[in-house]
Amino acid sequence: MVKKSISRALSLFLAVVLTAAVAGCSSNNGAASSGAASGANGDSSKKVALTFFSNLPDRSTGQGLLEQQLIDNFTKENTNVSVTVQSLQDDPYKQKFKTYVAANNLPDVFMVWGQPSFFQSIMEQGYAAELNKGDYDSYDFLPGSLDGFSLNGKLYGLPRNSDFMALFYNSKILSDNGLQPPQSTSDFTAMAQKLKAKGISLFAIGGQEKWPLAILWNDMVVKETGSDKVVRDAFTKQDFSDPKLLQASTDFQKLAKSGIFQASISTDKTADAQNLFAQGKAAMYYSGEWDMSMATNDAFSEDFRKNLKVMAFPTAEGGSGKLTDIMGWNGGGYAVSAKSPNKDAAVKLVNYILKPENWTKSGWEQGLIVPAQKFTDYMTGKETEVQKSLVNILSTATSTSGTPVNDSGSAQFKTDFETAVQELATGMIKPDKFIQTLNDSVKANPVS
Amino acid sequence: MHRVLSNKRAIFWMVFPGFAVFCFAVFIPLFYSVFLGMTDWRGYGEIHMVWAQNFSKILFHDPVFWISLKNALLLAVLTMLIQHPVALLFAYLIAKVGGKREKLFRTLFFVPCVISTVVTSRMWVAFLSPTYGLVNHFLKAVGLGFLQTDWLSNQRTAIYALIFVIMWQGFGWAMLIYYSGIKGLPKDIMEAAKVDGANRFNLLWHITLPLLRPVIVVNLTVALISSFKQMETIFLTTNGGPGNTTQFIANYLYTEAFSAQKYGYANAISVLFVVICILATVILNHSLKRDAIES
């Protein structure tokens, strides 16, 4: 009898110990979430723990440092608030973000791209908290900059910067080889051939990430047709068969085949392409205004920084687009989780970061960004040549494209478009097959 | 203790926690994955049943899935035909060296397996770079400049360059398992064969290899499953490109889930992925099982 009791006790003990060990994991999570919920009512005497998800992983230089400094300043002014930052580069950011969405467990504050392929479903499904438009009357956001962050007249996010594409180039490489900055895209081929003999590529572009190729294709459409209208119409009609798009695709592939890109196009990420450019292995680098800090970043050689110039992507021979018709949109910004137990504090943090005297003033003065807010009051006269050129490109623009083609459709369309444009660039498919792929994808995956 | 172990209720309570953990960690996710594979779930919002639609689309209308499967099979075949015979030969030679040199070689060949896949993948991207890469510089230096190419961006060479990198990364594991097998072989049989006049080749062909058969079967099975599961190196080098030339199943389902936001579809791919892995393993084991020598 005693032995039977011992055996029961022994087996019960083992069961309890093992079950408790398993349960231990979940109890930790529970403690964490209850702690985070303690400041839900926004009472300044209560501790509030915010989570902040950023796409700026370099917290020691550039925009990442600025973002971190503003968060630190916020927590100094609001001593009851602590902020845990998690940051990843764009692609892993997007993937982890989707995991958070799938688990319905978004961080309190998160970075968003104000583009249909990324943010529309988030707004529609109620994951982002509505923001009070009236709070931003004094923020001087540029006209249209809030459009990608709004749905049915309601505001769900705020933009950080004015994003637009440009062609960075190394003036020394061009002059050493008797070359001038290109007047039109038809100059590219001859320039590429001349530089190839010296082991230098004309263009460096982050082809592995694919999106720069997609935007370049879109830029060529704008330069050949004068606007982005033909792309917008294609989305409306769910048909990319317009001859102008086929022509732009043919010209895009012709340029690619003529060897304007670096040979390692399919394996180079944007950072690799930037590295090739900075090392003098490429004369030009197709990127956005967000790379303007190359002119002030000590990580790059002084020689490179001195010779760094930027221009608008050139016109196309015979095209109706002007140099001032540019690829421009308001991409990155912030939103607050609708489920956040600390919504008030999270909104307060976003509002603090994007106060004109914070992000806009500091970012502009440090040569990091072209803001999404009016920034003429913060011009110091000490801006770099690159900054001045970029401001000139933006301020003289006669048309801006809006969201690039790859981000204007569904997530599946984005994947299909980007894969197809990489295939087009590497000569794997012909332009008519490319158009067919876009048609199949846009019909199968209409924007919701 | 004997009384405890003969008590069915006690056995049940001791087994239950482990079984419960196993259910939560394996069975429930697997069934949930099968369920999600029959839906059009996008990772958020409502779930709609589409039943077998995803599976039929994958099998009959998804060329990328078949490219991914073909690449996985190519990797598996080349691994078995090239990596494993070489690994077995090196393991045999190292086992024969003896002394400090044996330890040195064993360590040297295993080093790539200790280094993070992230590091070795990016290292090979740099080695194979058409701009900076050592491989192209070497080819030029030895008068084979005509062979220079953009190894990982050229659609004709990308898959083979990638397979070479993966085989290099896994070589140490394959070799170490064979080495352990060789070291564990009974010495008395070897001695008896030597006494009977067997030379080195006879020893290798008629004694060592037959006795190693169970190790070879396990090693090839692991290689097969690893080939199908391959993900990190692809993601870190070509990410399936150019286009989908170097796409593999695990990387493809990851892209479908986290880039295209088709969680339902990606789950259907993962279910088929499991089925294919099991089938391939069964076929391989069955084909290698015949006349296996029990050691």
XYZ file of C-alpha atoms in Angstrom:
743
model
C 0.000 0.000 0.000
C 2.806 2.331 1.014
C 4.797 1.402 -2.103
C 1.727 2.113 -4.263
C 1.357 5.536 -2.687
C 5.019 6.251 -3.275
C 4.714 5.244 -6.902
C 1.693 7.529 -7.337
C 3.452 10.395 -5.605
C 6.567 9.855 -7.701
C 4.703 9.841 -10.991
C 2.604 12.862 -9.983
C 5.774 14.714 -9.015
C 7.371 14.007 -12.411
C 4.231 15.100 -14.241
C 3.989 18.347 -12.238
C 7.662 19.179 -12.672
C 7.639 18.617 -16.440
C 4.355 20.450 -16.956
C 5.552 23.358 -14.822
C 8.743 23.565 -16.845
C 6.719 23.865 -20.045
C 4.260 26.318 -18.545
C 7.169 28.417 -17.300
C 7.773 29.761 -20.792
C 4.279 31.105 -21.215
C 4.117 32.578 -17.714
C 7.122 34.758 -18.562
C 5.284 36.156 -21.558
C 2.277 36.834 -19.462
C 4.316 38.806 -16.959
C 5.847 40.862 -19.732
C 2.538 41.772 -21.266
C 0.911 42.664 -17.988
C 3.831 44.947 -17.194
C 3.533 46.630 -20.546
C -0.130 47.268 -19.971
C 0.363 49.188 -16.769
C 0.363 52.637 -18.346
C -2.687 52.211 -20.532
C -4.504 55.279 -19.310
C -1.594 57.621 -20.085
C -1.233 58.652 -16.428
C 2.242 60.244 -16.184
C 2.868 58.721 -12.740
C 2.590 55.178 -14.084
C 5.397 53.347 -15.824
C 4.819 52.890 -19.544
C 6.872 50.491 -21.635
C 6.661 51.127 -25.393
C 7.937 48.924 -28.170
C 9.250 50.647 -31.292
C 9.861 48.798 -34.560
C 12.171 50.602 -36.989
C 13.675 49.989 -40.438
C 16.816 51.943 -39.529
C 19.185 49.337 -38.033
C 22.299 51.533 -38.004
C 21.746 53.383 -34.725
C 25.192 55.013 -34.713
C 25.054 57.104 -37.904
C 22.547 58.736 -40.243
C 18.799 58.545 -39.867
C 18.994 55.673 -37.384
C 21.100 57.792 -35.024
C 18.730 60.731 -35.397
C 15.721 58.513 -34.658
C 17.464 57.075 -31.586
C 18.459 60.534 -30.315
C 14.880 61.772 -30.582
C 13.590 58.681 -28.754
C 16.204 59.231 -26.004
C 15.195 62.885 -25.700
C 11.555 61.857 -25.449
C 12.249 59.403 -22.622
C 14.296 62.064 -20.789
C 11.348 64.451 -20.957
C 8.884 61.676 -20.044
C 10.695 59.777 -17.333
C 7.831 57.326 -16.804
C 8.176 56.078 -20.399
C 10.724 53.554 -21.571
C 11.117 52.618 -25.234
C 12.490 49.312 -26.501
C 13.685 49.659 -30.068
C 13.886 46.765 -32.476
C 15.344 47.577 -35.875
C 15.913 45.610 -39.076
C 16.813 46.409 -42.667
C 13.983 46.898 -45.153
C 13.449 43.349 -46.415
C 13.716 41.519 -43.071
C 11.692 44.367 -41.552
C 8.843 43.754 -43.975
C 8.947 40.034 -43.332
C 8.956 40.319 -39.556
C 6.268 42.983 -39.753
C 4.020 40.497 -41.541
C 4.692 37.943 -38.833
C 3.577 40.474 -36.220
C 0.445 41.167 -38.251
C -0.302 37.444 -38.595
C 0.024 37.085 -34.810
C -2.023 40.290 -34.302
C 0.758 41.494 -32.038
C 2.168 44.650 -33.606
C 4.614 46.776 -31.598
C 3.209 50.019 -30.144
C 4.946 52.188 -32.753
C 6.047 50.842 -36.118
C 7.492 52.135 -39.338
C 5.248 51.899 -42.399
C 5.575 52.569 -46.104
C 2.589 54.670 -47.118
C 2.007 52.549 -50.208
C -0.917 50.279 -51.129
C 1.186 47.105 -51.253
C 2.266 47.649 -47.661
C -0.098 49.912 -45.733
C -3.522 49.739 -47.340
C -4.491 46.355 -45.898
C -3.123 47.413 -42.491
C -5.445 50.420 -42.496
C -8.397 48.451 -43.871
C -8.085 45.665 -41.331
C -7.887 48.087 -38.411
C -4.333 47.309 -37.259
C -3.279 50.979 -37.245
C -4.756 53.473 -34.803
C -6.533 56.501 -36.239
C -4.652 59.739 -35.632
C -6.284 63.082 -34.988
C -5.720 65.246 -38.072
C -6.121 68.411 -36.034
C -2.955 67.599 -34.053
C -0.847 68.197 -37.158
C -2.079 71.590 -38.342
C 1.193 73.183 -37.270
C 3.389 70.396 -38.664
C 3.359 71.862 -42.215
C 3.263 68.520 -44.038
C 3.771 69.077 -47.767
C 0.619 68.830 -49.919
C -0.286 65.242 -50.756
C 2.263 63.785 -48.357
C -0.432 62.333 -46.068
C -2.369 60.640 -48.899
C -0.595 57.279 -48.636
C -1.269 57.238 -44.896
C -4.989 57.972 -45.166
C -8.042 55.867 -45.960
C -11.597 57.114 -46.435
C -10.656 60.538 -45.094
C -9.113 59.147 -41.901
C -5.431 59.484 -41.023
C -3.474 56.405 -39.851
C 0.178 57.370 -40.158
C 2.653 60.187 -40.713
C 5.423 60.430 -43.324
C 9.057 61.105 -42.443
C 10.602 62.129 -45.740
C 9.922 63.167 -49.320
C 11.294 60.286 -51.333
C 12.423 60.689 -54.920
C 14.897 59.001 -57.215
C 18.054 60.556 -58.617
C 21.258 59.578 -60.340
C 24.333 59.952 -58.137
C 27.582 60.065 -60.071
C 31.305 60.346 -59.511
C 32.366 63.415 -61.483
C 36.049 62.443 -61.346
C 35.486 59.063 -63.005
C 33.504 60.760 -65.770
C 36.042 63.558 -66.359
C 39.041 61.186 -66.193
C 37.452 59.252 -69.027
C 36.446 62.274 -71.069
C 32.768 61.797 -70.309
C 30.021 64.283 -69.499
C 26.940 63.593 -67.344
C 24.353 61.920 -69.631
C 21.908 64.158 -71.488
C 19.602 61.298 -72.350
C 19.349 57.554 -71.711
C 20.751 56.932 -75.196
C 24.124 58.214 -73.946
C 24.386 55.336 -71.480
C 25.534 52.647 -73.896
C 28.529 54.573 -75.256
C 29.512 55.643 -71.742
C 29.300 52.063 -70.478
C 31.509 50.739 -73.274
C 34.178 53.358 -72.616
C 34.268 52.626 -68.881
C 34.136 48.844 -69.288
C 37.592 48.873 -70.842
C 38.884 50.138 -67.482
C 36.958 47.604 -65.443
C 34.407 50.172 -64.273
C 30.652 49.674 -64.518
C 28.478 52.580 -65.563
C 25.627 51.825 -63.184
C 25.554 50.233 -59.749
C 22.081 49.145 -58.678
C 20.789 46.824 -55.946
C 19.424 44.204 -58.355
C 19.093 41.411 -55.788
C 16.531 43.442 -53.860
C 14.750 43.964 -57.200
C 12.782 47.070 -56.161
C 15.433 49.504 -57.502
C 15.053 47.837 -60.921
C 11.282 48.204 -60.691
C 11.581 51.921 -59.941
C 14.122 52.378 -62.730
C 11.677 50.768 -65.168
C 8.987 53.151 -63.878
C 11.385 56.105 -64.299
C 11.945 55.132 -67.930
C 8.180 55.005 -68.486
C 7.873 58.525 -67.025
C 10.714 59.845 -69.168
C 9.329 58.259 -72.329
C 5.668 59.195 -71.823
C 5.858 62.400 -69.781
C 4.056 61.109 -66.685
C 3.050 58.084 -64.667
C -0.484 58.173 -66.099
C 0.007 55.169 -68.365
C 0.940 53.036 -65.327
C -2.051 54.293 -63.297
C -4.336 53.545 -66.245
C -2.885 50.036 -66.440
C -3.892 49.407 -62.825
C -7.372 50.817 -63.427
C -7.887 48.698 -66.557
C -5.940 45.741 -65.117
C -4.068 45.714 -68.379
C -0.434 46.650 -69.028
C -0.676 46.055 -72.785
C -0.340 49.740 -73.722
C 2.293 49.943 -76.518
C 4.115 52.674 -74.562
C 4.773 50.244 -71.721
C 6.006 47.618 -74.149
C 8.299 50.191 -75.746
C 9.668 51.267 -72.343
C 10.258 47.609 -71.448
C 12.059 47.021 -74.743
C 14.280 50.075 -74.183
C 14.927 49.019 -70.584
C 16.118 45.601 -71.710
C 18.161 47.086 -74.542
C 20.043 49.241 -72.065
C 20.543 46.310 -69.698
C 21.867 44.127 -72.526
C 24.268 46.859 -73.588
C 26.049 46.330 -70.271
C 25.217 49.481 -68.316
C 24.775 47.581 -65.022
C 27.434 45.950 -62.872
C 27.981 42.256 -63.705
C 26.960 41.110 -60.234
C 23.509 42.677 -60.555
C 21.561 39.646 -59.295
C 23.608 39.210 -56.123
C 24.202 42.839 -55.158
C 21.945 44.335 -52.546
C 21.583 48.106 -52.381
C 24.421 48.322 -49.845
C 26.686 46.291 -52.170
C 25.838 48.579 -55.098
C 26.562 51.633 -52.972
C 29.877 50.069 -52.000
C 30.843 49.492 -55.654
C 30.036 53.135 -56.364
C 31.956 54.421 -53.349
C 34.966 52.233 -54.236
C 35.108 53.750 -57.724
C 34.065 50.480 -59.381
C 30.931 52.129 -60.778
C 30.533 55.661 -62.126
C 26.855 56.051 -61.247
C 24.461 54.856 -58.597
C 20.705 54.922 -59.077
C 19.082 55.553 -55.738
C 16.900 57.923 -53.772
C 17.399 61.122 -51.820
C 17.805 58.972 -48.681
C 21.400 58.328 -49.773
C 22.297 62.041 -49.619
C 24.263 61.389 -46.437
C 26.983 59.814 -48.606
C 28.205 63.402 -49.009
C 28.770 63.833 -45.276
C 29.412 60.289 -44.054
C 33.013 59.855 -42.849
C 32.835 56.163 -43.704
C 33.367 57.179 -47.343
C 36.704 58.534 -48.574
C 37.143 62.277 -48.787
C 38.015 61.952 -52.454
C 34.728 60.181 -53.126
C 32.697 62.703 -51.145
C 34.360 65.610 -52.944
C 33.505 64.227 -56.358
C 29.992 63.071 -55.499
C 27.343 64.785 -57.632
C 23.690 64.110 -58.261
C 21.300 64.788 -61.118
C 17.770 63.865 -62.132
C 17.475 60.667 -64.161
C 18.029 61.792 -67.782
C 15.360 62.074 -70.430
C 14.739 59.483 -73.132
C 15.535 60.283 -76.748
C 12.258 60.921 -78.534
C 10.323 60.694 -75.259
C 7.860 63.352 -74.136
C 9.065 63.382 -70.517
C 11.190 66.244 -69.214
C 14.149 66.126 -66.876
C 11.817 67.638 -64.305
C 9.297 64.760 -64.461
C 10.557 62.677 -61.591
C 9.855 59.526 -59.594
C 8.704 60.967 -56.277
C 6.437 59.800 -53.441
C 6.086 59.829 -49.694
C 7.214 56.434 -48.568
C 8.395 55.787 -45.033
C 6.637 57.005 -41.906
C 5.224 55.944 -38.567
C 1.971 54.454 -37.333
C 0.650 53.332 -33.961
C -0.859 49.938 -33.232
C -4.636 50.084 -32.762
C -4.249 47.340 -30.152
C -1.562 49.134 -28.174
C -2.421 49.305 -24.486
C -0.332 52.511 -24.385
C -1.821 54.231 -27.394
C -1.712 57.750 -25.941
C 1.966 57.480 -25.072
C 2.745 55.904 -28.459
C 1.001 58.724 -30.363
C 2.795 61.241 -28.153
C 6.137 59.666 -29.097
C 5.378 59.751 -32.847
C 4.199 63.348 -32.587
C 7.384 64.255 -30.721
C 9.721 62.649 -33.259
C 7.987 64.327 -36.201
C 7.719 67.794 -34.655
C 9.161 70.131 -37.314
C 11.918 71.298 -34.957
C 12.955 67.674 -34.337
C 13.050 65.274 -37.326
C 12.752 67.904 -40.065
C 15.157 70.515 -38.656
C 17.798 68.104 -37.346
C 17.594 65.785 -40.347
C 17.946 68.615 -42.811
C 20.730 70.399 -40.929
C 22.711 67.172 -40.674
C 22.303 66.511 -44.382
C 20.378 63.277 -43.845
C 16.948 63.765 -45.377
C 14.626 65.765 -47.568
C 11.692 66.038 -45.175
C 7.999 65.537 -45.827
C 7.366 68.838 -44.052
C 8.086 72.417 -45.095
C 11.787 72.936 -44.374
C 12.747 76.214 -46.043
C 12.912 77.883 -42.601
C 15.739 75.517 -41.683
C 18.020 76.265 -44.645
C 21.355 77.310 -43.186
C 23.353 78.162 -46.291
C 25.874 75.489 -45.263
C 24.165 72.679 -47.185
C 26.326 70.322 -49.234
C 26.276 70.496 -53.032
C 24.410 67.201 -53.066
C 21.737 68.609 -50.747
C 21.337 71.703 -52.898
C 21.092 69.643 -56.073
C 18.473 67.374 -54.537
C 16.401 70.311 -53.311
C 16.651 71.769 -56.794
C 15.458 68.492 -58.362
C 12.458 68.383 -56.024
C 11.552 72.074 -56.099
C 11.689 72.324 -59.890
C 9.782 69.087 -60.504
C 6.978 69.584 -62.998
C 5.429 66.226 -62.102
C 5.977 63.512 -59.519
C 4.988 59.916 -60.099
C 3.418 58.974 -56.789
C 3.895 55.449 -55.435
C 6.167 53.384 -57.721
C 4.559 50.686 -59.842
C 5.812 47.742 -57.758
C 4.224 49.133 -54.597
C 0.970 50.214 -56.222
C -0.627 46.790 -56.383
C -1.102 43.881 -54.018
C 1.758 42.155 -52.213
C 1.614 39.302 -54.756
C 1.750 41.783 -57.647
C 4.817 43.350 -56.039
C 6.545 39.951 -55.845
C 5.574 39.069 -59.419
C 6.569 42.458 -60.816
C 9.926 42.541 -59.076
C 10.847 39.006 -60.144
C 9.774 39.734 -63.720
C 11.696 43.014 -63.926
C 14.843 41.244 -62.702
C 14.293 38.626 -65.404
C 13.846 41.414 -67.952
C 17.047 43.128 -66.808
C 19.067 39.911 -66.985
C 17.647 38.955 -70.386
C 15.795 35.887 -69.138
C 12.465 36.980 -70.605
C 11.486 39.151 -73.546
C 9.512 42.396 -73.140
C 6.243 40.881 -74.406
C 6.507 38.053 -71.869
C 7.202 40.666 -69.184
C 4.006 42.532 -70.090
C 2.093 39.245 -70.145
C 3.355 38.427 -66.634
C 2.177 41.822 -65.365
C -1.236 41.331 -66.965
C -1.636 37.857 -65.469
C -0.605 39.096 -62.042
C -2.706 42.267 -61.935
C -5.792 40.330 -63.053
C -5.241 37.547 -60.517
C -4.362 39.927 -57.678
C -6.357 43.151 -57.975
C -5.760 45.842 -55.346
C -8.383 45.333 -52.662
C 11.126 1.390 -8.937
C 10.109 -1.830 -10.692
C 6.609 -1.431 -9.168
C 6.413 2.112 -10.511
C 7.409 1.071 -14.002
C 4.899 -1.758 -14.049
C 2.035 0.522 -13.032
C 0.156 1.608 -16.175
C -1.204 4.753 -14.561
C 2.296 5.759 -13.443
C 3.619 5.136 -16.949
C 0.799 7.237 -18.382
C 1.544 10.188 -16.080
C 5.250 9.992 -16.823
C 4.712 9.817 -20.576
C 1.886 12.365 -20.699
C 3.926 15.612 -20.315
C 6.400 14.650 -23.014
C 3.615 13.467 -25.282
C 1.681 16.690 -24.678
C 4.726 18.764 -25.561
C 5.264 16.655 -28.668
C 1.629 17.178 -29.695
C 1.835 20.940 -29.196
C 5.178 21.199 -30.949
C 4.643 18.784 -33.838
C 1.150 17.418 -34.410
C -0.947 20.514 -33.782
C 1.233 22.821 -35.961
C 1.256 20.167 -38.664
C -2.533 19.795 -38.679
C -2.916 23.580 -38.458
C -0.598 23.892 -41.447
C -2.723 21.398 -43.405
C -5.815 23.405 -42.450
C -4.235 26.740 -43.470
C -3.089 25.124 -46.716
C -6.758 24.714 -47.585
C -7.498 28.415 -47.066
C -6.753 31.694 -48.820
C -5.512 33.339 -45.602
C -3.214 36.318 -46.210
C -1.825 36.527 -42.698
C -4.601 38.826 -41.510
C -8.335 39.202 -41.868
C -10.894 36.509 -42.484
C -10.051 32.943 -43.424
C -11.913 31.436 -46.386
C -11.780 27.749 -47.238
C -10.548 26.965 -50.743
C -10.057 23.259 -49.987
C -7.717 21.578 -52.510
C -7.388 24.642 -54.761
C -3.951 25.648 -53.436
C -2.622 22.117 -53.806
C -3.863 21.712 -57.375
C -2.486 25.147 -58.300
C 0.931 24.235 -56.896
C 1.032 20.865 -58.634
C -0.428 21.818 -62.006
C -0.054 25.588 -62.498
C 2.991 26.743 -60.567
C 6.212 26.530 -62.600
C 8.260 28.090 -59.783
C 7.407 25.188 -57.467
C 8.671 22.687 -60.043
C 11.824 24.743 -60.690
C 12.418 24.732 -56.919
C 11.860 20.985 -56.701
C 14.102 20.345 -59.719
C 16.872 22.433 -58.115
C 16.515 20.542 -54.825
C 16.744 17.212 -56.663
C 19.761 18.431 -58.628
C 21.438 19.433 -55.385
C 20.590 16.072 -53.793
C 21.908 14.088 -56.756
C 25.124 16.113 -57.103
C 25.681 15.948 -53.350
C 25.390 12.171 -53.405
C 27.440 11.705 -56.560
C 30.216 14.215 -55.874
C 30.318 15.412 -52.270
C 29.785 12.067 -50.570
C 32.259 9.899 -52.515
C 34.914 12.606 -52.004
C 33.998 12.961 -48.313
C 34.193 9.179 -47.887
C 37.577 9.035 -49.597
C 38.953 11.864 -47.450
C 37.537 10.270 -44.298
C 39.271 6.985 -45.238
C 42.562 8.728 -45.951
C 42.453 10.825 -42.774
C 41.642 7.734 -40.688
C 44.743 6.099 -42.168
C 47.067 9.062 -41.474
C 47.086 8.652 -37.707
C 48.720 10.746 -35.010
C 48.705 14.527 -34.782
C 48.255 14.967 -38.520
C 45.001 13.041 -38.346
C 43.659 15.473 -35.740
C 44.890 18.455 -37.764
C 43.247 17.333 -41.019
C 40.057 16.362 -39.218
C 39.856 19.840 -37.684
C 40.762 21.661 -40.891
C 38.099 19.917 -42.936
C 35.474 20.542 -40.264
C 36.198 24.270 -39.830
C 33.678 25.440 -42.511
C 30.904 23.680 -40.562
C 31.713 25.625 -37.419
C 31.617 29.008 -39.146
C 28.200 30.627 -39.416
C 26.354 30.047 -42.699
C 25.884 33.809 -42.949
C 29.646 34.322 -42.952
C 30.487 31.537 -45.391
C 27.653 32.518 -47.749
C 28.717 36.147 -47.923
C 32.345 35.028 -48.197
C 31.527 32.994 -51.298
C 29.502 35.857 -52.766
C 32.699 37.925 -52.426
C 34.910 35.130 -53.835
C 32.619 34.705 -56.832
C 32.100 38.435 -57.433
C 32.912 39.406 -61.029
C 34.340 42.714 -59.786
C 36.427 41.799 -56.742
C 36.228 38.013 -56.704
C 39.224 35.773 -56.108
C 37.850 33.070 -58.384
C 37.929 35.222 -61.524
C 41.323 36.664 -60.571
C 42.686 33.157 -60.092
C 41.320 31.976 -63.443
C 42.965 34.918 -65.164
C 46.254 34.306 -63.358
C 46.448 30.696 -64.513
C 45.591 31.543 -68.106
C 41.947 30.522 -67.936
C 40.604 34.058 -68.259
C 38.119 32.921 -70.919
C 36.252 31.064 -68.158
C 35.652 34.230 -66.146
C 31.990 35.032 -65.620
C 29.556 36.543 -63.161
C 29.087 33.178 -61.474
C 26.023 33.865 -59.337
C 24.276 36.322 -61.692
C 24.674 34.327 -64.885
C 21.570 32.160 -65.323
C 23.640 29.335 -66.839
C 26.172 29.116 -63.991
C 24.239 30.408 -60.951
C 22.699 27.102 -59.850
C 25.991 25.178 -60.175
C 27.961 27.887 -58.362
C 25.373 27.821 -55.596
C 25.436 24.015 -55.359
C 29.227 24.127 -55.122
C 28.979 26.589 -52.194
C 26.406 24.395 -50.418
C 28.528 21.265 -50.934
C 31.594 23.087 -49.605
C 29.642 24.149 -46.516
C 28.389 20.625 -45.805
C 31.552 18.712 -46.702
C 32.902 18.651 -43.141
C 29.737 17.055 -41.713
C 29.618 14.351 -44.363
C 33.311 13.606 -43.875
C 33.099 13.546 -40.089
C 30.225 11.050 -40.070
C 32.113 8.729 -42.452
C 35.266 9.191 -40.389
C 33.428 8.196 -37.196
C 32.017 5.173 -38.989
C 35.429 4.087 -40.229
C 36.955 4.542 -36.779
C 34.227 2.361 -35.274
C 34.765 -0.578 -37.628
C 35.812 -3.822 -35.885
C 39.584 -4.278 -36.193
C 39.532 -8.072 -35.945
C 37.805 -8.463 -39.314
C 40.450 -6.219 -40.901
C 43.231 -8.227 -39.299
C 41.692 -11.500 -40.449
C 41.378 -10.185 -44.017
C 44.991 -9.009 -43.973
C 46.108 -12.429 -42.782
C 44.138 -13.927 -45.682
C 46.154 -11.732 -48.070
C 43.772 -8.860 -48.770
C 45.492 -5.765 -50.163
C 44.437 -2.150 -49.378
C 41.963 -1.966 -52.255
C 40.387 -5.290 -51.279
C 40.137 -4.116 -47.681
C 38.400 -0.884 -48.757
C 36.107 -2.446 -51.347
C 35.200 -5.755 -49.724
C 35.432 -4.992 -46.004
C 35.271 -1.277 -45.182
C 32.539 -0.197 -47.598
C 30.111 -3.088 -46.884
C 30.567 -2.596 -43.136
C 30.013 1.148 -43.565
C 26.734 0.651 -45.420
C 24.492 1.625 -42.458
C 26.539 4.818 -41.993
C 26.360 5.555 -45.714
C 22.577 5.087 -45.698
C 22.153 7.458 -42.748
C 24.542 10.007 -44.257
C 22.834 9.958 -47.661
C 19.407 10.245 -46.041
C 20.568 13.281 -44.082
C 22.040 14.735 -47.299
C 18.789 14.197 -49.155
C 16.684 15.879 -46.491
C 19.200 18.746 -46.170
C 19.038 19.291 -49.930
C 15.267 19.631 -49.821
C 15.371 21.875 -46.743
C 18.081 24.158 -48.144
C 17.221 27.769 -47.375
C 19.856 29.928 -45.643
C 22.552 29.826 -48.305
C 20.072 30.588 -51.091
C 18.522 33.440 -49.131
C 21.944 34.906 -48.365
C 23.464 34.589 -51.836
C 21.044 34.798 -54.770
C 17.677 34.805 -52.969
C 16.448 32.547 -55.758
C 17.604 34.803 -58.605
C 18.233 35.726 -61.289
C 14.476 35.449 -61.713
C 13.721 32.083 -60.124
C 16.708 30.232 -61.599
C 18.131 29.249 -58.205
C 14.867 29.010 -56.293
C 14.489 26.211 -53.705
C 11.303 25.034 -52.009
C 12.002 26.397 -48.524
C 13.044 29.783 -49.875
C 10.057 29.853 -52.231
C 7.518 29.124 -49.502
C 9.178 31.770 -47.331
C 8.827 34.308 -50.181
C 5.206 33.349 -50.762
C 4.388 33.708 -47.064
C 6.341 36.796 -46.137
C 6.670 38.773 -49.381
C 3.585 37.859 -51.356
C 1.529 37.537 -48.146
C -0.045 34.248 -49.239
C 0.082 32.329 -45.967
C -2.501 29.779 -47.061
C -0.635 29.021 -50.272
C 2.724 28.900 -48.464
C 1.284 26.429 -45.955
C 0.087 24.229 -48.814
C 3.634 24.294 -50.213
C 4.999 23.345 -46.789
C 2.604 20.385 -46.529
C 3.663 19.119 -49.965
C 7.255 19.770 -48.917
C 6.866 17.424 -45.929
C 5.198 14.769 -48.092
C 7.988 14.980 -50.705
C 10.690 14.739 -48.016
C 9.054 11.655 -46.502
C 8.555 10.016 -49.914
C 12.131 10.707 -50.991
C 13.484 9.346 -47.720
C 11.386 6.186 -47.960
C 12.448 5.597 -51.580
C 16.122 6.176 -50.768
C 16.045 3.926 -47.716
C 14.191 1.232 -49.619
C 16.666 1.302 -52.504
C 19.693 1.159 -50.176
C 18.209 -1.342 -47.744
C 18.540 -4.383 -49.962
C 21.418 -6.654 -49.100
C 22.476 -4.314 -46.316
C 24.939 -5.897 -43.943
C 23.951 -5.774 -40.345
C 27.024 -4.874 -38.353
